[in-house]
Coordinates of C-alpha atoms in Angstrom, one line a residue:
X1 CA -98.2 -61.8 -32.3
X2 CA -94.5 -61.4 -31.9
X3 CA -91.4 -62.7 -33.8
X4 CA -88.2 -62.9 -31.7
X5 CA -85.3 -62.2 -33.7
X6 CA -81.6 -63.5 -33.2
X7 CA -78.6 -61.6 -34.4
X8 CA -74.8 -62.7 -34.1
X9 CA -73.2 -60.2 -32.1
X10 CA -69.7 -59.6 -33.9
X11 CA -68.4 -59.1 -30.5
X12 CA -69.5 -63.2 -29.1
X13 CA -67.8 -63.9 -32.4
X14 CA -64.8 -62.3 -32.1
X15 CA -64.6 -63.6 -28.6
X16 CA -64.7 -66.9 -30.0
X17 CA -62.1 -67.2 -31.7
X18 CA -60.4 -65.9 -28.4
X19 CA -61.0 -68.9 -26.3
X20 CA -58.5 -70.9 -27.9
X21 CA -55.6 -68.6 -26.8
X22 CA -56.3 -70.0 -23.3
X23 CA -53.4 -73.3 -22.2
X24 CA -56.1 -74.6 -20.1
X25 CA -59.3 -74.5 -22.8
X26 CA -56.6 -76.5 -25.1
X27 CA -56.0 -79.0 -22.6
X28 CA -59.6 -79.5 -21.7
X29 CA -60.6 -79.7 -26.1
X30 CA -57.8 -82.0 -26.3
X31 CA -58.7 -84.2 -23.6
X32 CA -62.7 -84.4 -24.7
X33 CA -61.1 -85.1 -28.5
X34 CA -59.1 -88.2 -27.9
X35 CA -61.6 -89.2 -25.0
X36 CA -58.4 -89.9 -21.9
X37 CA -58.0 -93.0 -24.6
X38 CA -60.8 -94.3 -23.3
X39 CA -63.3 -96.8 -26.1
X40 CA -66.3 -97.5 -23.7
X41 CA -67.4 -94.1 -23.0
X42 CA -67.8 -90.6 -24.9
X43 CA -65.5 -88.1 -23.0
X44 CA -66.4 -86.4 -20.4
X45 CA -65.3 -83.3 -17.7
X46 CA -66.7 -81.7 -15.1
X47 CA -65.3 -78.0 -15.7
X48 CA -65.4 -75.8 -12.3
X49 CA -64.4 -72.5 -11.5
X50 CA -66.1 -70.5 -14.0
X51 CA -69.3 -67.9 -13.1
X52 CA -71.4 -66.1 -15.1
X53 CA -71.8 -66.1 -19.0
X54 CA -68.1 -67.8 -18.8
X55 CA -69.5 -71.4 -18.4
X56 CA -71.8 -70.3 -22.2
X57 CA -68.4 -69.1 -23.2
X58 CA -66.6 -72.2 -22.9
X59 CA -69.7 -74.1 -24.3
X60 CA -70.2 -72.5 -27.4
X61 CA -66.2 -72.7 -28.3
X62 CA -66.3 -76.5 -27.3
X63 CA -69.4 -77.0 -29.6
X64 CA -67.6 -75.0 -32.6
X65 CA -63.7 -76.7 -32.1
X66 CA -65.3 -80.0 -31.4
X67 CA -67.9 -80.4 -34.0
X68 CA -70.1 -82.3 -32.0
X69 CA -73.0 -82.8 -29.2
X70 CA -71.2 -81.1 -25.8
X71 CA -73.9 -81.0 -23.0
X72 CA -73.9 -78.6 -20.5
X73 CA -76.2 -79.3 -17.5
X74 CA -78.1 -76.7 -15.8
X75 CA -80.7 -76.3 -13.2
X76 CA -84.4 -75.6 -13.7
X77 CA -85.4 -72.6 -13.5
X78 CA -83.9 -69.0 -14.0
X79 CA -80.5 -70.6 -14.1
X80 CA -81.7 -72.7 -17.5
X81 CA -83.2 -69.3 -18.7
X82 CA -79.6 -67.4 -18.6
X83 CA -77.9 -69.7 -19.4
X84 CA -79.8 -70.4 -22.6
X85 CA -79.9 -66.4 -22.8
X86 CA -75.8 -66.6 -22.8
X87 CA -75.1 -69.5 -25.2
X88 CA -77.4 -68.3 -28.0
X89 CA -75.8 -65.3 -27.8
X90 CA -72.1 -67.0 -28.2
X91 CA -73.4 -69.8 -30.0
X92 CA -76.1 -68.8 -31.6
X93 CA -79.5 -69.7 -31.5
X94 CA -79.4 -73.1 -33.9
X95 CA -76.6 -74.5 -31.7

């Protein structure tokens, strides 16, 4: 029997920290933090434009700044497999 084995990648790491150089991940963190002042709901965004291990990217930095539950909805399939692939390697596998 096999053991999988999960490193952090220094690189996903460093990466990381990256994210929050971008005007546009600010605005979206700062928006899901004070939840568009809105008391009935958790906050919520539909993010487009991003392909790729991007969408992981942004994930995994939102998970870390935040501190919190952020779901991120993909199909069935292969497309779960990647992505899953891509966020334990920026996240990690616990997240």
């Amino acid at each position: 029997m096999s053991q999988n084995v999960y490193l952090r990648d220094k690189l996903a790491a460093a990466l990381l920290e990256r994210a929050g150089t971008s005007p546009q991940a600010r605005e979206l963190l700062a928006m899901l933090r004070d939840g568009w002042n809105r008391d009935d709901a958790r906050p919520r965004a539909a993010v487009r434009g991003l392909a790729g291990s991007s969408r992981a990217y942004l994930t995994a930095w939102l998970y870390e700044q935040m501190g919190a539950s952020v779901v991120w909805v993909v199909p069935h399939g292969e497309g779960y497999e990647a992505a899953r692939d891509d966020l334990e390697y920026f996240a990690g596998r616990a997240a």
